[in-house]
mmCIF file of C-alpha atoms in Angstrom:
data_model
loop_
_atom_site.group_PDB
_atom_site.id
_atom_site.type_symbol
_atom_site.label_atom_id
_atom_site.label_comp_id
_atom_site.label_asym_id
_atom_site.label_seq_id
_atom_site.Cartn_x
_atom_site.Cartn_y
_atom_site.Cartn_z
ATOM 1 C CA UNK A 1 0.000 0.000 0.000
ATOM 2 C CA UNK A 2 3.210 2.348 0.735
ATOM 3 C CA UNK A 3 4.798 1.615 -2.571
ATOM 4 C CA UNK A 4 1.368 2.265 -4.376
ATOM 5 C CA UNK A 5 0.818 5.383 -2.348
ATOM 6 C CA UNK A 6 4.994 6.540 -3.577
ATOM 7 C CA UNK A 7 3.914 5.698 -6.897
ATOM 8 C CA UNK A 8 1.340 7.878 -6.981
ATOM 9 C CA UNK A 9 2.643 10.975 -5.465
ATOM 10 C CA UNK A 10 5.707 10.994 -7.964
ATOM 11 C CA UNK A 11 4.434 13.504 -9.786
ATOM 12 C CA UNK A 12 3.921 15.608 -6.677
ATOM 13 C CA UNK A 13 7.948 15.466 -5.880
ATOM 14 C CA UNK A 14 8.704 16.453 -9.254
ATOM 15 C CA UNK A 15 6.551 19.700 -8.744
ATOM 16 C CA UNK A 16 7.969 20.079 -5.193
ATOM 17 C CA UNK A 17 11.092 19.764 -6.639
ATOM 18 C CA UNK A 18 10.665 22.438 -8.937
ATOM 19 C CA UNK A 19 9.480 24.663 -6.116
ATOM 20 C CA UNK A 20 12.673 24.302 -4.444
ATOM 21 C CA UNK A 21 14.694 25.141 -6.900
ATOM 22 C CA UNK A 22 13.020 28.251 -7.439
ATOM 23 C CA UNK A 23 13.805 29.779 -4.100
ATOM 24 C CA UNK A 24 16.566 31.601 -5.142
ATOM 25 C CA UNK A 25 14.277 34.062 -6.964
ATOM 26 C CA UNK A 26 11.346 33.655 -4.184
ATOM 27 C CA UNK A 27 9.315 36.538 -2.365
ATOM 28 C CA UNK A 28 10.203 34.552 0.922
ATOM 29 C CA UNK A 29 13.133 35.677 2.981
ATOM 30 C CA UNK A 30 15.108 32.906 1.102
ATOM 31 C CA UNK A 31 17.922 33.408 2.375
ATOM 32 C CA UNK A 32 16.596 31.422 5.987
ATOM 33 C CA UNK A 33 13.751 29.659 4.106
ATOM 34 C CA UNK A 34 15.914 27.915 1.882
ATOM 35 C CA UNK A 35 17.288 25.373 4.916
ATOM 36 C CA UNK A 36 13.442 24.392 5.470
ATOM 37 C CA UNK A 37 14.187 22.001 2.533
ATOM 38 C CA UNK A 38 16.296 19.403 1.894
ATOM 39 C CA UNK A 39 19.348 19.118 -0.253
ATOM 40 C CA UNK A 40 19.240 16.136 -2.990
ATOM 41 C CA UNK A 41 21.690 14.760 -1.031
ATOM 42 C CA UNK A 42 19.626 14.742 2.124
ATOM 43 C CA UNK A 43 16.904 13.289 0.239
ATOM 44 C CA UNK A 44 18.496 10.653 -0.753
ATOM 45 C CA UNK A 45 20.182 9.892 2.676
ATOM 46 C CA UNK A 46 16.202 10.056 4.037
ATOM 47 C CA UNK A 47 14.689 7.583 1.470
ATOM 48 C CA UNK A 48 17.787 5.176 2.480
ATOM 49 C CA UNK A 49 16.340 5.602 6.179
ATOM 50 C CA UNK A 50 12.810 4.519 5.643
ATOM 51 C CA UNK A 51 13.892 0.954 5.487
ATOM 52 C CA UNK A 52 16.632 1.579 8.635
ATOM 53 C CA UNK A 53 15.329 0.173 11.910
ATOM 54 C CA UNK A 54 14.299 3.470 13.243
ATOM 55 C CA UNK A 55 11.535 3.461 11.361
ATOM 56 C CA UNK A 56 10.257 -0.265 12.105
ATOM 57 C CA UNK A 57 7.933 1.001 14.497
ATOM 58 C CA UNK A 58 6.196 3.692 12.382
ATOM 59 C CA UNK A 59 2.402 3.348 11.695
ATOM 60 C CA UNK A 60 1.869 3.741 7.499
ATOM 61 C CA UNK A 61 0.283 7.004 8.319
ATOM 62 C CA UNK A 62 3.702 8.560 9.593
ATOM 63 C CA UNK A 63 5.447 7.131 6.957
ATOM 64 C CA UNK A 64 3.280 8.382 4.129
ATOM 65 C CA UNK A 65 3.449 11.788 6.338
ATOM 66 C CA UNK A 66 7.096 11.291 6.036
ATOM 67 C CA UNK A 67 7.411 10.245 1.819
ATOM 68 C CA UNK A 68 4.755 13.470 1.389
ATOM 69 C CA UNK A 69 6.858 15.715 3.295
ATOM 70 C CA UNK A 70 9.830 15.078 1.903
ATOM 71 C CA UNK A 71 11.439 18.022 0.514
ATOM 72 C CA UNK A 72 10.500 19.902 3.566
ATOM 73 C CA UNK A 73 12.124 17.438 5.734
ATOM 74 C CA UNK A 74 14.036 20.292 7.600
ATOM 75 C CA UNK A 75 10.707 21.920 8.481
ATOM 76 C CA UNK A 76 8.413 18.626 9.329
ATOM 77 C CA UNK A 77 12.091 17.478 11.663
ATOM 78 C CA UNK A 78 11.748 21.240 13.235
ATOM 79 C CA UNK A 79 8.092 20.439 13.853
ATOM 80 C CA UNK A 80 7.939 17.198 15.378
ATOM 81 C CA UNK A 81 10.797 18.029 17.486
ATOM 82 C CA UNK A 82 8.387 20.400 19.229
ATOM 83 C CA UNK A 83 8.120 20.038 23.282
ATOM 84 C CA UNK A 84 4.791 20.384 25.116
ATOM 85 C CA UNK A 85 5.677 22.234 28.361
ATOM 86 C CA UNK A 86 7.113 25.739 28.493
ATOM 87 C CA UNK A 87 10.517 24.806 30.275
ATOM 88 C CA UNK A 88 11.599 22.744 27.533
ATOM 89 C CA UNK A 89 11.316 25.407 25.514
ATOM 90 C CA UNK A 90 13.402 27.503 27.790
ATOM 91 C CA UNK A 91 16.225 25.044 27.499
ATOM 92 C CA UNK A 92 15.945 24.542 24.165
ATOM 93 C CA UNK A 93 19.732 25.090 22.931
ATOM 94 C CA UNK A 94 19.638 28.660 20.094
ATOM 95 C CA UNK A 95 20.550 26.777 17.586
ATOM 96 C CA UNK A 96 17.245 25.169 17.488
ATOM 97 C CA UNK A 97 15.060 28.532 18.486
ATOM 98 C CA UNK A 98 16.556 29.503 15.336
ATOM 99 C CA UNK A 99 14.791 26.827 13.500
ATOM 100 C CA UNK A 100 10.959 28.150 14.554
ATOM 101 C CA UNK A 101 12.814 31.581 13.517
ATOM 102 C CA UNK A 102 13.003 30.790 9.978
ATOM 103 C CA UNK A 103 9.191 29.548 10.423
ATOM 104 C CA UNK A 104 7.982 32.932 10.790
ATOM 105 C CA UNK A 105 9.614 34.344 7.357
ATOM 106 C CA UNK A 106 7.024 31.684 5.916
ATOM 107 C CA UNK A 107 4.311 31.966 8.034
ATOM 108 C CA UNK A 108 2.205 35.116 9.313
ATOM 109 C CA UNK A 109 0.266 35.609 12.546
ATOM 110 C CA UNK A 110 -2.119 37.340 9.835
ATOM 111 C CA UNK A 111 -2.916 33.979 8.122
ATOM 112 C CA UNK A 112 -2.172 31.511 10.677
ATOM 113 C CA UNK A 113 -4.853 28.814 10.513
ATOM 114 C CA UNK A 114 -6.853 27.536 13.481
ATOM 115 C CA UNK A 115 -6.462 23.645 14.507
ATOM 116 C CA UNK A 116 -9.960 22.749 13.393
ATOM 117 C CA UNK A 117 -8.670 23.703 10.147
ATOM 118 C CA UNK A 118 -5.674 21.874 10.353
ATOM 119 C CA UNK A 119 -7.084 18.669 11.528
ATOM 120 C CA UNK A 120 -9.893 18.740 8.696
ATOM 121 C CA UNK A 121 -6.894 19.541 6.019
ATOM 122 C CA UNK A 122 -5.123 16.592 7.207
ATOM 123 C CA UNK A 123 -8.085 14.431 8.070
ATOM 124 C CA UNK A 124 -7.892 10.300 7.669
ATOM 125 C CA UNK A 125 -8.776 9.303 3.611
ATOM 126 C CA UNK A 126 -10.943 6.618 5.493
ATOM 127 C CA UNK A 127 -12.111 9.153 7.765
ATOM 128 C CA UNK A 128 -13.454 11.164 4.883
ATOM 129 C CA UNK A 129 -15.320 8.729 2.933
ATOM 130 C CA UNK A 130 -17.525 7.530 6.131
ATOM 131 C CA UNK A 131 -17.947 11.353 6.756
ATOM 132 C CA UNK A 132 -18.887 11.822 2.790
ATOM 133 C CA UNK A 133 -21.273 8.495 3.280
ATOM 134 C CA UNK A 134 -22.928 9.846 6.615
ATOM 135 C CA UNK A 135 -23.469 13.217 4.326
ATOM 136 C CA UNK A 136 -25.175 11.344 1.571
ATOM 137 C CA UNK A 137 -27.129 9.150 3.435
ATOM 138 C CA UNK A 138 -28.618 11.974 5.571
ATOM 139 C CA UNK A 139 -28.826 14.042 2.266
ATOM 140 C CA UNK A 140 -31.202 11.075 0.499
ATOM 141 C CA UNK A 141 -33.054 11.365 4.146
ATOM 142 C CA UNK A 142 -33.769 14.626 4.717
ATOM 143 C CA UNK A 143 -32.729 16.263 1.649
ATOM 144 C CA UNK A 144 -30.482 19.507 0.699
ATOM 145 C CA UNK A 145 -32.596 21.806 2.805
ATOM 146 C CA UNK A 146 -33.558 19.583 5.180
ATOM 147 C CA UNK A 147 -30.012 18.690 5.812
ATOM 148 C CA UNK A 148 -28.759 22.068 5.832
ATOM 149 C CA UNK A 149 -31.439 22.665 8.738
ATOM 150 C CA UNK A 150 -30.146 19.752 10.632
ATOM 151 C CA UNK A 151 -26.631 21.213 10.209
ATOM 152 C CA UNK A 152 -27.701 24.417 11.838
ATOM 153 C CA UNK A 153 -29.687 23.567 14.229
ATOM 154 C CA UNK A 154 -26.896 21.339 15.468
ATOM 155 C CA UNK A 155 -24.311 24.119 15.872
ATOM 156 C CA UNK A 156 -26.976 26.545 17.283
ATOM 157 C CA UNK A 157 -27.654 23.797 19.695
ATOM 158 C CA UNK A 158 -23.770 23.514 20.691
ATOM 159 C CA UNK A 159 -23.260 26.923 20.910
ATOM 160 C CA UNK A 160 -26.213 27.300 23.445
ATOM 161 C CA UNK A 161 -24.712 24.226 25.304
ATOM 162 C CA UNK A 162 -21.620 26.017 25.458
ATOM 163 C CA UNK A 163 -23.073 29.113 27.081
ATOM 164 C CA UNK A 164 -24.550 27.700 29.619
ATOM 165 C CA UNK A 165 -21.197 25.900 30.839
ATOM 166 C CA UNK A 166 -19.361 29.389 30.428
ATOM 167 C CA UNK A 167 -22.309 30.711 32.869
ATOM 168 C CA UNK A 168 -22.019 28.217 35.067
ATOM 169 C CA UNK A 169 -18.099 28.527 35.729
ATOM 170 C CA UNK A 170 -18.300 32.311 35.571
ATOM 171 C CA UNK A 171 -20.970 31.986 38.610
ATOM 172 C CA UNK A 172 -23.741 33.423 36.460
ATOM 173 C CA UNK A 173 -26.315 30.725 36.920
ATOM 174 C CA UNK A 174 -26.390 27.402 39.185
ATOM 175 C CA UNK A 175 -25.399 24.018 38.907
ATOM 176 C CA UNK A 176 -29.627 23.325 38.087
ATOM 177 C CA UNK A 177 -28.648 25.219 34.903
ATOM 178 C CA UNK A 178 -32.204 25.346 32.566
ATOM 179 C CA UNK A 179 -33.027 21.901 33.494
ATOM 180 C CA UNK A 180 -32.862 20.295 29.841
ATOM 181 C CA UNK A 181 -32.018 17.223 28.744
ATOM 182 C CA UNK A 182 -28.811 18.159 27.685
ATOM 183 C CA UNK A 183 -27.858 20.112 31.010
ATOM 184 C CA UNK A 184 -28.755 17.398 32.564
ATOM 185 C CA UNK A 185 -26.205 14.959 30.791
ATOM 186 C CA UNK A 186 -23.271 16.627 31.955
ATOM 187 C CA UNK A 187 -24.895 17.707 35.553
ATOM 188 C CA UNK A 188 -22.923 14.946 37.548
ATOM 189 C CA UNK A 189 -19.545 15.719 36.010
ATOM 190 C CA UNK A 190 -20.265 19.306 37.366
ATOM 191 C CA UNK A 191 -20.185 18.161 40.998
ATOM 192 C CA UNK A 192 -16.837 17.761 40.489
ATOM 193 C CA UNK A 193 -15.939 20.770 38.859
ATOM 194 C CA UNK A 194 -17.162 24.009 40.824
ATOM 195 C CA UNK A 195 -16.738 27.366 39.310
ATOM 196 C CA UNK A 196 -14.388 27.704 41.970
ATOM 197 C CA UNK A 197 -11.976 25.303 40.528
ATOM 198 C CA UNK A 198 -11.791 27.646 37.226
ATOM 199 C CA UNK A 199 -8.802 29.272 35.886
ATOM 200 C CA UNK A 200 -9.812 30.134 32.211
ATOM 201 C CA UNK A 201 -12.815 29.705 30.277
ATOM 202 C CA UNK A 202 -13.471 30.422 26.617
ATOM 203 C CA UNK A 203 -9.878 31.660 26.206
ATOM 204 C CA UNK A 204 -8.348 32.262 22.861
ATOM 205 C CA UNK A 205 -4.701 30.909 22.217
ATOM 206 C CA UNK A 206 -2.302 31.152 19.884
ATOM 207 C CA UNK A 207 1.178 28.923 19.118
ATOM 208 C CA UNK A 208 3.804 31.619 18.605
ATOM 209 C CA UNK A 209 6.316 29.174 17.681
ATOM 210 C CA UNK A 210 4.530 26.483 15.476
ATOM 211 C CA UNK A 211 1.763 29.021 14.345
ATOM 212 C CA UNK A 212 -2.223 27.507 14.775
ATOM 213 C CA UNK A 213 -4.637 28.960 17.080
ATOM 214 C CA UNK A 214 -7.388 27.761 18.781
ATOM 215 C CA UNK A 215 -10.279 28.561 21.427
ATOM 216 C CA UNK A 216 -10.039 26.272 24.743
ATOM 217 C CA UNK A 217 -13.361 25.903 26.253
ATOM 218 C CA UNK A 218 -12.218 26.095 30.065
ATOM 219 C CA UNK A 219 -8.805 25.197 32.629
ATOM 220 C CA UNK A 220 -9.763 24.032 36.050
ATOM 221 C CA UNK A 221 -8.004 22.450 38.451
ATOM 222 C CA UNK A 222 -9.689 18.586 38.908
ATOM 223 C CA UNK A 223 -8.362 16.306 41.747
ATOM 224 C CA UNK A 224 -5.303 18.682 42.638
ATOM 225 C CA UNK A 225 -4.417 18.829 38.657
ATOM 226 C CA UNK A 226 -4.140 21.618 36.139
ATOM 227 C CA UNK A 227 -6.787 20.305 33.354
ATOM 228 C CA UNK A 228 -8.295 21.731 29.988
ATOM 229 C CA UNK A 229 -11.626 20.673 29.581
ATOM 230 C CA UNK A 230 -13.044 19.937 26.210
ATOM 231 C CA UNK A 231 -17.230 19.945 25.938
ATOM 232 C CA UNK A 232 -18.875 18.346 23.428
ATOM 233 C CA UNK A 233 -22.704 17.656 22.659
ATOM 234 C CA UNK A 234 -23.427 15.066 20.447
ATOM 235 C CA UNK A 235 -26.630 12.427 19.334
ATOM 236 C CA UNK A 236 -24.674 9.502 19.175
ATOM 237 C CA UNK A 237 -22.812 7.755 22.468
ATOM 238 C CA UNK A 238 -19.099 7.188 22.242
ATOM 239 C CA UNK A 239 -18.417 5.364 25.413
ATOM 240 C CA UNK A 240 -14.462 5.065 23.800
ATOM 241 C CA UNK A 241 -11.868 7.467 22.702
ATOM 242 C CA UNK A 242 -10.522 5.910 20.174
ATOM 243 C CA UNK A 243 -14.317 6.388 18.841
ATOM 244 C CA UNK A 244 -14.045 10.245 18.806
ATOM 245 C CA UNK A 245 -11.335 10.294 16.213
ATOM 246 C CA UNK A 246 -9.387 14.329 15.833
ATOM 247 C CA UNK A 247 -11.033 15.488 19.433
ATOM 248 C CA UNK A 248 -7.849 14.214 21.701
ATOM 249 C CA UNK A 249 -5.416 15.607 18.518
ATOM 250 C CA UNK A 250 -7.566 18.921 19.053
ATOM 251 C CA UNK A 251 -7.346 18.833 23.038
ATOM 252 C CA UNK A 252 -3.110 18.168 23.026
ATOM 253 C CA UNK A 253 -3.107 21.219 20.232
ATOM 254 C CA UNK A 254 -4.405 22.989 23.073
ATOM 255 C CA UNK A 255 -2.529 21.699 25.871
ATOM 256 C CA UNK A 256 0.578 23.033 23.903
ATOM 257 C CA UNK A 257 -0.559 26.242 22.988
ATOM 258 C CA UNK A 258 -1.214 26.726 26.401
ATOM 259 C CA UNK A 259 1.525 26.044 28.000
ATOM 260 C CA UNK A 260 3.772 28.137 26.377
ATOM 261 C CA UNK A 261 1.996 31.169 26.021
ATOM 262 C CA UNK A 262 2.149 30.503 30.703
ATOM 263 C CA UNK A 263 5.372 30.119 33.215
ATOM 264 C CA UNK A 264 6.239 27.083 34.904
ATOM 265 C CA UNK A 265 3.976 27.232 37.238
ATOM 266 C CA UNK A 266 0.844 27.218 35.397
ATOM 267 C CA UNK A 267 0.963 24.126 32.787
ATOM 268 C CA UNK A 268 -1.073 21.542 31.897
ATOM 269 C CA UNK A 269 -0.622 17.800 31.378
ATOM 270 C CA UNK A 270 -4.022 16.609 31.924
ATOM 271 C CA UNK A 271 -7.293 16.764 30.174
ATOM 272 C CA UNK A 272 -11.064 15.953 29.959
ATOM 273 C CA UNK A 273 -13.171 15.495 26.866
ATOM 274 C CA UNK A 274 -17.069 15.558 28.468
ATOM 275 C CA UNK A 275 -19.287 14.296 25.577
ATOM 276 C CA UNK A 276 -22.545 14.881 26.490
ATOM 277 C CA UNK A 277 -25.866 14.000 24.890
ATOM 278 C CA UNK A 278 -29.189 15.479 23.712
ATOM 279 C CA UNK A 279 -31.312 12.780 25.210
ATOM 280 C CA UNK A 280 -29.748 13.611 28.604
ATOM 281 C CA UNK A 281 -28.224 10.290 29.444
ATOM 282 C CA UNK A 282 -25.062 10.484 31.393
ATOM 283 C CA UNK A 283 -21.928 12.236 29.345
ATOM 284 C CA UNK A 284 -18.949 10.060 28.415
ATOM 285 C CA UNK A 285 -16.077 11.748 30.480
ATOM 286 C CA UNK A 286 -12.705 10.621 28.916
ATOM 287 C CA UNK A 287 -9.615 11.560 30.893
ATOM 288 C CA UNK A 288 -6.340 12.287 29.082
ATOM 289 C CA UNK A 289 -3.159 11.432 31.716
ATOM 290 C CA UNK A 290 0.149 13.078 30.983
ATOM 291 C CA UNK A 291 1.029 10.424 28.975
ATOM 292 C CA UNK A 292 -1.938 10.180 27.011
ATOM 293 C CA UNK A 293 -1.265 13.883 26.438
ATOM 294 C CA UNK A 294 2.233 13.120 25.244
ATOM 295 C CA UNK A 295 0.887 10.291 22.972
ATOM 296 C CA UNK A 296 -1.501 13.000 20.939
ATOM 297 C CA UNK A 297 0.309 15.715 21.287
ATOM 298 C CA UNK A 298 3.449 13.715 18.716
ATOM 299 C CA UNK A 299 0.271 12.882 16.909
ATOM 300 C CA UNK A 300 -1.090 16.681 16.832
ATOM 301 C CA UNK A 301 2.633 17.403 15.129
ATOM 302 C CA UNK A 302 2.378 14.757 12.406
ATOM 303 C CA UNK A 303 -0.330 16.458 11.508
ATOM 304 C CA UNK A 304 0.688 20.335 11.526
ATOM 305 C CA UNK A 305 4.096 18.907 9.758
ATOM 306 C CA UNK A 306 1.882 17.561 6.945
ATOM 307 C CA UNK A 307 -0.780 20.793 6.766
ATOM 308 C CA UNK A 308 2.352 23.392 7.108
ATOM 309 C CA UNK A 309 4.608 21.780 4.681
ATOM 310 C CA UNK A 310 1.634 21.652 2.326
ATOM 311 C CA UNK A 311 0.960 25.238 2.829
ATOM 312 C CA UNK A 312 5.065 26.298 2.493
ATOM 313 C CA UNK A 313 4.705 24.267 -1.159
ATOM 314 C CA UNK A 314 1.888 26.033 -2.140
ATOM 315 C CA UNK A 315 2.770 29.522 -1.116
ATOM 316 C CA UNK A 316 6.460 28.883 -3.180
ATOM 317 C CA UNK A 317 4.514 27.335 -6.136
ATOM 318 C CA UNK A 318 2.160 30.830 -5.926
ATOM 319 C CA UNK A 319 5.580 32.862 -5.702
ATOM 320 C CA UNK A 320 7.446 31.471 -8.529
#
């Protein structure tokens, strides 16, 4: 599947390739932009890798991340090299610093893209076709309108949802919130979370290093530990996290952005993703320990590697 999926992006590396070479006469700052791409020579010392052993525990996904990426290997390597908490970044030797430096001759705070962006650029091929399918099927069921009414009402519904959890942690209304069904879902995770317990809610961040931003729906601090909070309001249960697919990449995103935008003493390793549900049974709570965080967070970087490396090709191919 690998070989197929090399065979077919030839073409791609031969544009890429072209890109590159054009640098020289780019409107970048080329002069630092050029050593986000690899030399022929480290190409070729790359594609020799993907059979070494260090790659023998690679899932196909990061090596097709890795054979798409290739000319930008010097940017995706900057990238996944990333650390979550802000004292590694302290430490982090100049040399490297210098590599997010470079970053920002490519990339603007003007046009820096927001991780539900990134996630649905780089979303699973699989992924996509059981979201196209759902799309269709509902389509045939409710039709065009109909379906663009669902659509709606389904965001205005989360938004709502949403409010009423910022009220409640702001100490604007009680824990009996309105007394729907959907309040009532996530009522009994609320005993443990007073408003007390609340360090930010609804708080815009932005990565000033790997450049995405996002909107974190609340910190508290939950049995003695630093934790962003992730609501969600959904129809269907998912009782397992594996079943909620880019949420924990979305959460770590988060948990990063964070973290270094905060000093030592406020960072967060620790999350909750509370899904609850229209027909007010109980909301799946899924905790995220440090090293779960860890886990998605490396994932969360695969991904921004592929979207910004995508984006850096484009932008040359536009300049040339």
């Amino acid at each position: 599947m690998l070989s197929l999926f090399k065979n077919l992006t030839q073409c791609q590396y031969t544009k890429i390739g072209c890109i590159c070479n054009a640098i020289i006469t780019s409107k970048l700052n080329l002069g630092t932009a050029q050593s986000m791409f690899s030399s022929q020579e480290e190409r070729h010392v790359k594609k020799i890798n993907l059979n070494n052993k260090q790659f023998k525990d690679w899932s196909q996904e990061d090596l097709a991340m890795m054979t798409e990426t290739e000319n930008c290997i010097p940017l995706v390597e900057a990238i996944m090299s990333s650390p979550l908490f802000i004292e590694d970044w302290e430490k982090m030797p100049k040399s490297n610093l210098d590599k997010y430096a470079i970053m920002s001759d490519a990339f603007s705070h003007e046009s820096i893209q927001s991780v539900n962006v990134i996630l649905k650029n780089t979303v699973d091929p699989m992924r996509e076709v059981i979201l196209n399918q759902w799309k269709k099927k509902m389509i045939n069921k409710l039709g065009e309108n109909g379906f663009s009414d669902y659509q709606n009402n389904s965001m205005k519904g989360g938004r709502c949802f949403h409010k009423l959890l910022q009220d409640y942690l702001r100490k604007e209304i009680s824990i009996e919130g309105d007394g729907s069904d959907e309040w009532n879902s996530v009522k009994p995770i609320l005993h443990e979370i007073p408003p007390e317990s609340a360090h930010s809610v609804e708080a815009n961040v932005i990565h000033p290093k790997l450049f995405y931003s996002g909107r974190l729906d609340c910190v508290v601090e939950y049995k003695n530990k630093l934790c962003i909070i992730d609501w969600k309001l959904a129809s269907k249960r998912k009782d397992n996290l594996k079943d909620l697919y880019d949420v924990p990449y979305q959460v770590a995103a988060y948990v990063g952005a964070f973290n270094i935008l905060n000093d030592s003493s406020t960072q967060v390793s620790n999350a909750i993703i509370v899904r609850g549900y229209r027909n007010g049974s109980p909301a799946s709570v899924h905790y995220l320990n440090d090293f779960a965080i860890e886990f998605y967070w490396k994932g969360w970087l695969r991904k921004l590697a592929r979207n910004h490396a995508r984006q850096l090709s484009a932008q040359l191919s536009q300049d040339s």
